[in-house]
Structure formats: structure tokens, C-alpha cells
Short mmCIF file of C-alpha atoms in Angstrom, two decimals:
data_model
loop_
_atom_site.label_atom_id
_atom_site.label_comp_id
_atom_site.label_asym_id
_atom_site.label_seq_id
_atom_site.Cartn_x
_atom_site.Cartn_y
_atom_site.Cartn_z
CA MET S 1 -22.98 2.82 25.71
CA GLU S 2 -25.20 0.44 27.99
CA ASN S 3 -23.76 -2.21 30.34
CA ILE S 4 -25.35 -5.34 31.37
CA ILE S 5 -25.29 -6.57 35.11
CA ASN S 6 -24.95 -10.41 35.14
CA ALA S 7 -26.23 -13.13 37.60
CA ASP S 8 -23.19 -12.31 40.01
CA TYR S 9 -23.91 -8.62 39.88
CA GLN S 10 -21.01 -7.86 37.73
CA VAL S 11 -21.15 -5.12 35.05
CA VAL S 12 -20.40 -6.63 31.55
CA GLN S 13 -19.90 -4.48 28.58
CA GLU S 14 -22.94 -4.79 26.04
CA ARG S 15 -21.79 -6.71 22.91
CA THR S 16 -22.72 -4.12 20.51
CA LEU S 17 -21.04 -4.02 17.04
CA PRO S 18 -18.81 -0.94 17.73
CA VAL S 19 -17.43 -2.95 20.65
CA ILE S 20 -16.80 -6.06 18.39
CA ILE S 21 -15.35 -3.98 15.87
CA SER S 22 -13.16 -2.09 18.40
CA GLU S 23 -11.88 -5.74 19.81
CA ILE S 24 -11.29 -6.97 16.29
CA LYS S 25 -9.12 -3.77 15.46
CA THR S 26 -7.18 -4.42 18.53
CA ILE S 27 -6.69 -8.01 17.78
CA GLU S 28 -5.69 -7.33 14.24
CA ALA S 29 -2.86 -4.91 15.39
CA GLN S 30 -1.45 -7.67 17.90
CA VAL S 31 -1.59 -10.20 15.09
CA TYR S 32 0.20 -7.95 12.58
CA LYS S 33 3.01 -7.05 14.94
CA THR S 34 3.30 -10.87 15.79
CA ALA S 35 3.30 -11.49 11.97
CA ILE S 36 5.86 -8.96 10.90
CA ASP S 37 8.24 -10.12 14.03
CA GLY S 38 7.75 -13.73 12.90
CA ALA S 39 8.53 -13.14 9.47
CA ALA S 40 11.61 -10.98 10.23
CA GLU S 41 12.91 -13.70 12.29
CA ILE S 42 12.54 -16.33 9.44
CA GLY S 43 14.22 -13.90 7.21
CA ALA S 44 17.10 -13.68 9.49
CA ARG S 45 17.47 -17.65 9.69
CA LEU S 46 16.85 -17.88 5.92
CA LEU S 47 20.13 -15.68 5.32
CA GLU S 48 21.92 -17.58 7.85
CA ALA S 49 21.10 -20.87 6.13
CA LYS S 50 21.58 -19.25 2.50
CA GLU S 51 25.16 -18.84 3.30
CA GLN S 52 25.58 -22.34 4.38
CA VAL S 53 23.60 -24.15 1.44
CA GLY S 54 26.08 -22.87 -1.23
CA HIS S 55 25.60 -21.17 -4.43
CA GLY S 56 23.08 -22.72 -6.94
CA ASN S 57 21.61 -24.97 -4.18
CA TRP S 58 19.37 -22.24 -2.37
CA ILE S 59 16.22 -22.50 -4.39
CA ALA S 60 16.08 -26.43 -4.38
CA TRP S 61 17.00 -26.32 -0.69
CA CYS S 62 14.15 -23.93 0.09
CA GLU S 63 11.56 -25.95 -1.81
CA GLU S 64 12.82 -29.31 -0.19
CA ASN S 65 13.15 -28.51 3.28
CA LEU S 66 10.59 -25.58 3.75
CA ASN S 67 8.34 -25.90 0.79
CA TYR S 68 9.09 -22.25 0.05
CA THR S 69 8.90 -20.76 -3.38
CA PRO S 70 11.84 -18.53 -4.21
CA ARG S 71 9.44 -15.56 -3.68
CA GLN S 72 8.24 -16.45 -0.47
CA ALA S 73 11.88 -17.10 0.85
CA GLN S 74 12.84 -13.51 -0.69
CA ASN S 75 9.88 -11.83 0.90
CA PHE S 76 10.84 -13.06 4.26
CA ILE S 77 14.40 -11.84 3.75
CA LYS S 78 12.90 -8.52 2.52
CA ILE S 79 10.95 -8.05 5.80
CA HIS S 80 14.11 -8.94 7.75
CA GLU S 81 16.24 -6.40 6.09
CA ASN S 82 14.01 -3.52 5.90
CA TYR S 83 11.76 -3.49 8.93
CA ARG S 84 14.28 -4.76 11.63
CA ASP S 85 17.17 -2.49 10.49
CA GLU S 86 17.14 0.68 12.83
CA ASN S 87 18.51 2.70 10.01
CA SER S 88 15.99 1.60 7.40
CA PRO S 89 13.13 4.37 6.79
CA TYR S 90 10.45 1.52 6.53
CA ALA S 91 11.27 0.25 10.18
CA ASN S 92 11.02 3.79 11.48
CA THR S 93 7.60 4.71 9.92
CA LYS S 94 4.93 5.02 12.46
CA MET S 95 2.90 2.31 11.04
CA SER S 96 5.60 -0.60 10.82
CA SER S 97 4.25 -2.31 13.96
CA HIS S 98 0.84 -2.27 12.75
CA LEU S 99 1.15 -3.52 9.12
CA SER S 100 0.17 -6.97 7.71
CA ILE S 101 3.05 -8.72 5.85
CA SER S 102 1.16 -8.03 2.53
CA LYS S 103 1.20 -4.17 3.34
CA ALA S 104 4.74 -4.42 4.60
CA LEU S 105 5.80 -5.83 1.42
CA ALA S 106 3.61 -3.55 -0.84
CA LEU S 107 5.28 -0.34 0.96
CA LEU S 108 8.74 -1.59 0.06
CA GLN S 109 7.65 -0.44 -3.57
CA VAL S 110 7.85 3.17 -2.44
CA PRO S 111 11.71 4.54 -2.60
CA GLU S 112 13.30 4.95 0.74
CA ASP S 113 13.56 8.67 0.47
CA GLU S 114 9.85 9.03 -0.15
CA VAL S 115 8.32 6.44 2.37
CA GLU S 116 7.90 8.99 5.11
CA GLU S 117 6.15 11.51 2.90
CA PHE S 118 3.92 8.77 1.43
CA GLU S 119 3.05 7.73 5.04
CA LYS S 120 2.05 11.30 6.10
CA GLU S 121 -0.13 11.70 2.98
CA HIS S 122 -1.99 8.25 3.09
CA ASP S 123 -4.07 6.45 5.87
CA ILE S 124 -2.21 3.05 5.62
CA GLU S 125 -3.77 1.45 8.58
CA ASN S 126 -7.34 1.82 7.35
CA MET S 127 -6.40 0.77 3.59
CA THR S 128 -6.92 -2.58 2.13
CA VAL S 129 -3.89 -4.17 0.49
CA LYS S 130 -5.58 -3.71 -2.78
CA LYS S 131 -6.07 -0.03 -2.19
CA LEU S 132 -2.51 0.65 -1.04
CA GLU S 133 -1.17 -0.82 -3.99
CA SER S 134 -3.36 1.23 -6.12
CA GLU S 135 -2.08 4.47 -4.22
CA ILE S 136 1.53 3.27 -4.55
CA LYS S 137 1.06 2.92 -8.13
CA GLU S 138 -0.32 6.49 -8.58
CA TRP S 139 2.51 7.67 -6.44
CA LYS S 140 5.09 6.11 -8.68
CA ASN S 141 3.47 7.21 -11.82
CA ARG S 142 3.52 10.88 -10.50
CA ALA S 143 7.25 10.44 -9.47
CA ALA S 144 8.04 8.96 -12.88
CA SER S 145 6.35 11.92 -14.57
CA LEU S 146 8.45 14.41 -12.41
CA ASP S 147 11.53 12.49 -12.92
CA ALA S 148 11.03 12.57 -16.75
CA TYR S 149 10.45 16.34 -16.41
CA LEU S 150 13.84 16.69 -14.25
CA GLU S 151 15.57 14.99 -16.84
CA ASP S 152 14.64 17.42 -19.49
CA VAL S 153 15.66 20.01 -16.94
CA LYS S 154 18.93 18.42 -16.45
CA GLU S 155 19.58 18.43 -20.28
CA ALA S 156 18.42 22.14 -20.37
CA HIS S 157 21.15 22.70 -17.55
CA ALA S 158 23.87 20.88 -19.67
CA LYS S 159 23.04 22.99 -22.73
CA LEU S 160 22.97 26.07 -20.64
CA GLN S 161 26.41 25.01 -19.11
CA ALA S 162 27.84 24.39 -22.68
CA GLN S 163 26.59 27.69 -23.83
CA LYS S 164 28.25 29.31 -20.98
CA GLU S 165 31.71 27.63 -21.43
CA GLU S 166 31.62 28.69 -25.21
CA LYS S 167 30.95 32.32 -24.17
CA GLU S 168 33.85 32.01 -21.62
CA ALA S 169 36.04 30.99 -24.28
CA GLU S 170 35.30 33.80 -26.37
CA LEU S 171 35.91 36.02 -23.40
CA ALA S 172 39.04 34.46 -22.74
CA GLU S 173 40.11 35.04 -26.42
CA LYS S 174 39.12 38.49 -26.14
CA ASN S 175 41.18 38.93 -23.01
CA GLU S 176 44.26 37.47 -24.70
CA ILE S 177 43.95 39.83 -27.57
CA ILE S 178 43.64 42.79 -24.94
CA SER S 179 46.82 41.35 -23.19
CA HIS S 180 48.79 41.20 -26.53
CA LEU S 181 47.62 44.79 -27.40
CA ASP S 182 48.76 45.98 -24.00
CA ASP S 183 52.19 44.47 -24.59
CA GLU S 184 52.39 46.16 -28.05
CA LEU S 185 51.34 49.61 -26.48
CA GLU S 186 54.10 49.38 -23.78
CA LEU S 187 56.54 48.56 -26.53
CA MET S 188 55.42 51.45 -28.63
CA LYS S 189 55.89 53.60 -25.55
CA GLU S 190 59.33 52.49 -24.65
CA LYS S 191 60.28 53.23 -28.25
CA GLN S 192 58.69 56.59 -28.03
CA ASP S 193 56.58 55.83 -31.15
CA ASP S 194 54.17 58.04 -33.11
CA PRO S 195 51.78 59.62 -30.45
CA GLU S 196 48.98 59.44 -33.03
CA LYS S 197 49.63 55.54 -33.44
CA ILE S 198 49.81 55.20 -29.61
CA ALA S 199 46.57 57.01 -29.17
CA LEU S 200 44.90 54.86 -31.71
CA LEU S 201 46.08 51.68 -29.98
CA GLU S 202 44.80 52.76 -26.59
CA LYS S 203 41.39 53.85 -28.01
CA GLN S 204 41.36 50.30 -29.44
CA ILE S 205 42.45 48.51 -26.46
CA ALA S 206 39.67 50.43 -24.47
CA GLU S 207 37.12 49.48 -26.99
CA GLU S 208 38.02 45.97 -26.62
CA GLN S 209 38.10 46.01 -22.93
CA ALA S 210 34.44 47.67 -22.96
CA ALA S 211 33.23 45.00 -25.39
CA ALA S 212 34.55 42.31 -23.14
CA GLU S 213 33.15 43.67 -19.94
CA LYS S 214 29.78 43.99 -21.90
CA ALA S 215 29.99 40.45 -23.05
CA LYS S 216 30.81 39.40 -19.69
CA GLU S 217 27.76 41.13 -18.24
CA ASP S 218 25.36 40.00 -20.80
CA LEU S 219 26.57 36.39 -20.14
CA ARG S 220 25.86 36.90 -16.40
CA ARG S 221 22.30 38.17 -17.21
CA GLU S 222 21.44 35.68 -19.63
CA GLN S 223 22.50 32.92 -17.42
CA GLU S 224 20.47 34.18 -14.46
CA ALA S 225 17.47 34.61 -16.66
CA LYS S 226 17.68 31.10 -18.09
CA GLU S 227 18.18 29.70 -14.52
CA GLN S 228 15.38 31.49 -13.19
CA ALA S 229 13.19 30.19 -16.13
CA ILE S 230 14.32 26.69 -15.42
CA GLN S 231 13.46 26.94 -11.71
CA GLU S 232 9.90 28.52 -12.54
CA ALA S 233 9.34 25.68 -14.84
CA ILE S 234 10.10 23.21 -12.09
CA ALA S 235 7.96 24.91 -9.74
CA GLU S 236 5.02 25.05 -12.21
CA LYS S 237 5.43 21.34 -12.89
CA LYS S 238 5.37 20.40 -9.07
CA GLU S 239 2.22 22.71 -8.72
CA ALA S 240 0.62 21.04 -11.52
CA LEU S 241 1.34 17.60 -10.00
CA ARG S 242 -0.10 18.74 -6.63
CA LYS S 243 -3.15 19.86 -8.17
CA ASP S 244 -3.61 16.61 -10.05
CA VAL S 245 -3.25 14.83 -6.81
CA GLU S 246 -5.85 17.03 -5.18
CA GLU S 247 -8.31 16.87 -7.96
CA ALA S 248 -7.94 12.89 -8.05
CA GLN S 249 -8.54 12.87 -4.30
CA ALA S 250 -11.58 15.18 -4.56
CA GLU S 251 -13.05 12.97 -7.35
CA LYS S 252 -12.45 9.98 -5.06
CA ILE S 253 -14.21 11.83 -2.20
CA LYS S 254 -16.98 13.02 -4.56
CA ALA S 255 -17.54 9.31 -5.65
CA THR S 256 -17.52 8.17 -2.16
CA GLU S 257 -20.01 10.66 -0.80
CA ALA S 258 -22.28 9.71 -3.91
CA ALA S 259 -21.87 6.10 -3.05
CA VAL S 260 -22.84 6.89 0.83
CA ALA S 261 -25.84 9.04 -0.35
CA GLU S 262 -27.14 6.47 -2.50
CA ARG S 263 -26.67 3.72 0.16
CA ILE S 264 -28.40 5.88 2.62
CA LYS S 265 -31.17 6.45 0.36
CA ALA S 266 -31.40 2.43 -0.17
CA VAL S 267 -31.53 1.92 3.68
CA GLU S 268 -34.05 4.48 4.04
CA GLU S 269 -36.36 2.92 1.46
CA SER S 270 -35.50 -0.55 3.09
CA LYS S 271 -36.45 0.85 6.54
CA GLN S 272 -39.53 2.37 5.13
CA VAL S 273 -40.61 -1.00 3.63
CA LEU S 274 -39.83 -2.85 6.84
CA GLU S 275 -41.75 -0.31 8.99
CA GLU S 276 -44.81 -0.56 6.75
CA LYS S 277 -44.66 -4.49 7.03
CA LEU S 278 -44.08 -4.36 10.70
CA ALA S 279 -46.94 -1.77 11.09
CA GLU S 280 -49.04 -4.23 9.16
CA THR S 281 -48.10 -6.89 11.34
CA GLN S 282 -48.53 -4.87 14.63
CA LYS S 283 -51.94 -4.12 13.46
CA LYS S 284 -52.99 -7.70 13.15
CA LEU S 285 -51.23 -8.48 16.45
CA ALA S 286 -53.21 -5.86 18.20
CA LEU S 287 -56.42 -7.71 17.46
CA SER S 288 -55.37 -10.47 20.12
CA ASN S 289 -54.73 -10.45 23.61
CA ASN S 290 -52.77 -13.59 23.54
CA ALA S 291 -49.46 -13.51 25.68
CA ASP S 292 -47.46 -15.38 23.13
CA ILE S 293 -48.75 -12.96 20.16
CA THR S 294 -47.49 -9.97 22.42
CA ALA S 295 -44.19 -11.51 22.94
CA VAL S 296 -43.87 -12.02 19.11
CA LYS S 297 -44.60 -8.32 18.70
CA ILE S 298 -41.89 -7.33 21.31
CA LYS S 299 -39.18 -9.57 19.46
CA MET S 300 -40.51 -8.37 16.15
CA ASP S 301 -39.44 -4.78 17.25
CA MET S 302 -36.14 -5.85 18.43
CA ILE S 303 -35.42 -7.83 15.23
CA GLN S 304 -36.09 -4.65 12.97
CA LYS S 305 -33.86 -2.52 15.42
CA THR S 306 -30.88 -5.07 15.34
CA PHE S 307 -31.23 -5.55 11.50
CA MET S 308 -31.09 -1.69 10.98
CA GLU S 309 -28.02 -1.55 13.40
CA VAL S 310 -26.35 -4.27 11.60
CA ASP S 311 -26.95 -2.72 8.08
CA ILE S 312 -25.77 0.36 9.26
CA ALA S 313 -22.48 -1.11 10.86
CA ILE S 314 -21.70 -2.86 7.85
CA GLU S 315 -22.37 0.24 5.66
CA ASN S 316 -19.74 2.04 7.75
CA ILE S 317 -17.26 -0.74 7.47
CA GLY S 318 -17.85 -0.51 3.56
CA LEU S 319 -16.58 3.00 3.59
CA GLU S 320 -13.06 1.85 4.28
CA ASP S 321 -13.03 -1.77 3.21
CA LYS S 322 -15.34 -2.68 0.42
CA GLU S 323 -14.12 -6.41 0.36
CA GLN S 324 -14.75 -6.60 4.07
CA GLU S 325 -18.26 -5.13 3.46
CA ARG S 326 -19.26 -7.66 1.01
CA LYS S 327 -18.16 -10.57 3.11
CA LEU S 328 -20.23 -9.31 6.00
CA ARG S 329 -23.29 -8.87 3.89
CA ASP S 330 -22.95 -12.40 2.43
CA ALA S 331 -22.45 -13.74 5.99
CA THR S 332 -25.51 -11.87 7.06
CA LYS S 333 -27.71 -12.98 4.09
CA GLN S 334 -26.81 -16.57 5.01
CA VAL S 335 -27.91 -16.17 8.61
CA LEU S 336 -31.16 -14.36 7.48
CA GLN S 337 -31.86 -17.17 5.02
CA SER S 338 -31.28 -19.83 7.29
CA LEU S 339 -33.81 -18.10 9.82
CA ILE S 340 -36.32 -17.55 7.09
CA ASP S 341 -35.86 -21.31 6.05
CA ARG S 342 -37.12 -22.31 9.88
CA LEU S 343 -40.13 -20.42 9.51
#
């Protein structure tokens, strides 16, 4: 970056567009922090006043004394409760001191236990409020889809547990039968009953015990298989949601790249037209040795260069903030039109 030396021989940074953008970003961060702090302080005092005003008088009091709507008052209180509580995940996010009030309120739509993960996956600082709200909506839709699926899983678990309890009841019944048979066998042995009957009863008990053990093992394996199937289904659902997110992001990137390519093409075409017109003007000016005409030629070169720099800078801004790009283009058109009107 080039610097300029002023009349007092001091080095002054050249006022290029990147320098101006950097300064605006710095001022924005300071303004946002002050705004959040101020909103939180207002929220604290509103809570204090609410306790004194009394039940049923709060809305009227806010409107009459502060000209606040109920929603405005509640928003100030939300900022205080969520961004000034050191235990709040919203206050602990890295971006909390760089958020506008609108972004801070929008972020409250993300559940507390998900806000840190949301922050890691999104460039909140460089998003517009509209873009942030759109991303939060998509996030909540995915979460709702997963919640609905997990609710189905919960129901499947409940059925599995019911089946398990039913099987265990059957096993308990079998064990009770075996216990009765054992008692009967002991009694027969004490009475020295017919050995053949005793042998048959012992065989029956052994078969019942073997069947009970087999049923117990079958139940264990069945439960493990069903539980594994449920966990695999959950993993598949999460993976499908992750792929959906990646595909959506890829589509957005693709659309952005296409828009950038289209814009570059338009800029190049515009540049070519300007260069052709400038070349024609320079050709005409070259026929004259007039000093004023030479000065016009130099300034025309500067105008073209500056215009291209402004156009590219606005285009770069538009990659992150379309609304800001539109405002800057409108302002630039007004300036250029006013210059044209003077010619």
C-alpha cells in the first residue's frame, strides 16, 4: 500500500478503499460492543422497574414512560439475561462482543446446548442478519428432523423394553416351574419313591433348565441385535443429515462462484468498452498539443482506474453482503450521474 507525504512532511496512509473498509469494520465492532452493553444495561433496569410497577401495569408503563413496545422491552431483557450472565452459553461465544443487537437476538433462537456448535460451523461476524436468520432456520429444521427421528427411536426402545419384560416374565415363570419340580424331586427322594419316576422327573427338570437357559440366551442376543440395529439407524440418519448440509453448502458455493464468474465477465466487458472509448478519446486528444487537453487526458486515465477499483471493491463486498452492495452501487450511480449532469 502506498503512503502520501503531506505538507508537514508527515507520512499519511493513502485513503484507498481497503483502508476505508478496514476502518469501517473496526468502528462497527466498537459500535456493536457498545450497543450490546447498552442494551444489557437497559434490560437490567427494566427488570428492576418491572418489580416495582406491579402486575398488570408493565406494558402501559413501558409505553407511557419509555415509548417501548412490549417486544422492545422484552428484547432488552433478553439481551441482559443471556449476554451478561457468565454462565450463559450465548455470553461465552467468541462472537458475543462483536454482534449487533439484531444478530444477538437472532442467535437466541438457537438452543443453548447447540449455540457453540452453531458458532463453529458459521461465519456469524460476516453474515447479514437476514442470512443469519436463514441459517438458523435451516439449522432448526435439521434439528427438528433429527428430533422426530429420535422420537421414533425412543418408541422403538420402549417396544423393545416391553418385549424384554414379557420374555423375562416368561423366564421367571419357567424358573418357578423348575423350582416346584425341584421341590417335588426332593420329596420323592426323601420318600424313596419309584426310581423310574425319579429319573423321569430329573430328566424333565434338566430339559426345563436347558430350555430356560436357551430362552435367556436367545433373549440376550435378540436384544443386542435390535439395539445394534437402532444405533446403526441413528448413525445413518445423522450421516444423511450431514450429507444434506454438505450438499446444500456445496450448492450455495457453486451458485456464488457462478455469480462471481458472471460478474467478472460483466466487469471485463465493461472494462473493454471503457478502454475502447478511452482509446478513441485519447486518439482525438493526441492530435492536439494543448496543455489543458493533456491534463484532461491524464485525469481521464485516473477516472478509469478509480472507477474500476470502486467496481471491484463493491463486488468484493457483495460476496458477503448483497444488501450493502446494492446500497453502495446506488450511491455510486448517484455520484456518477451528478458528474454527468455537470458536463
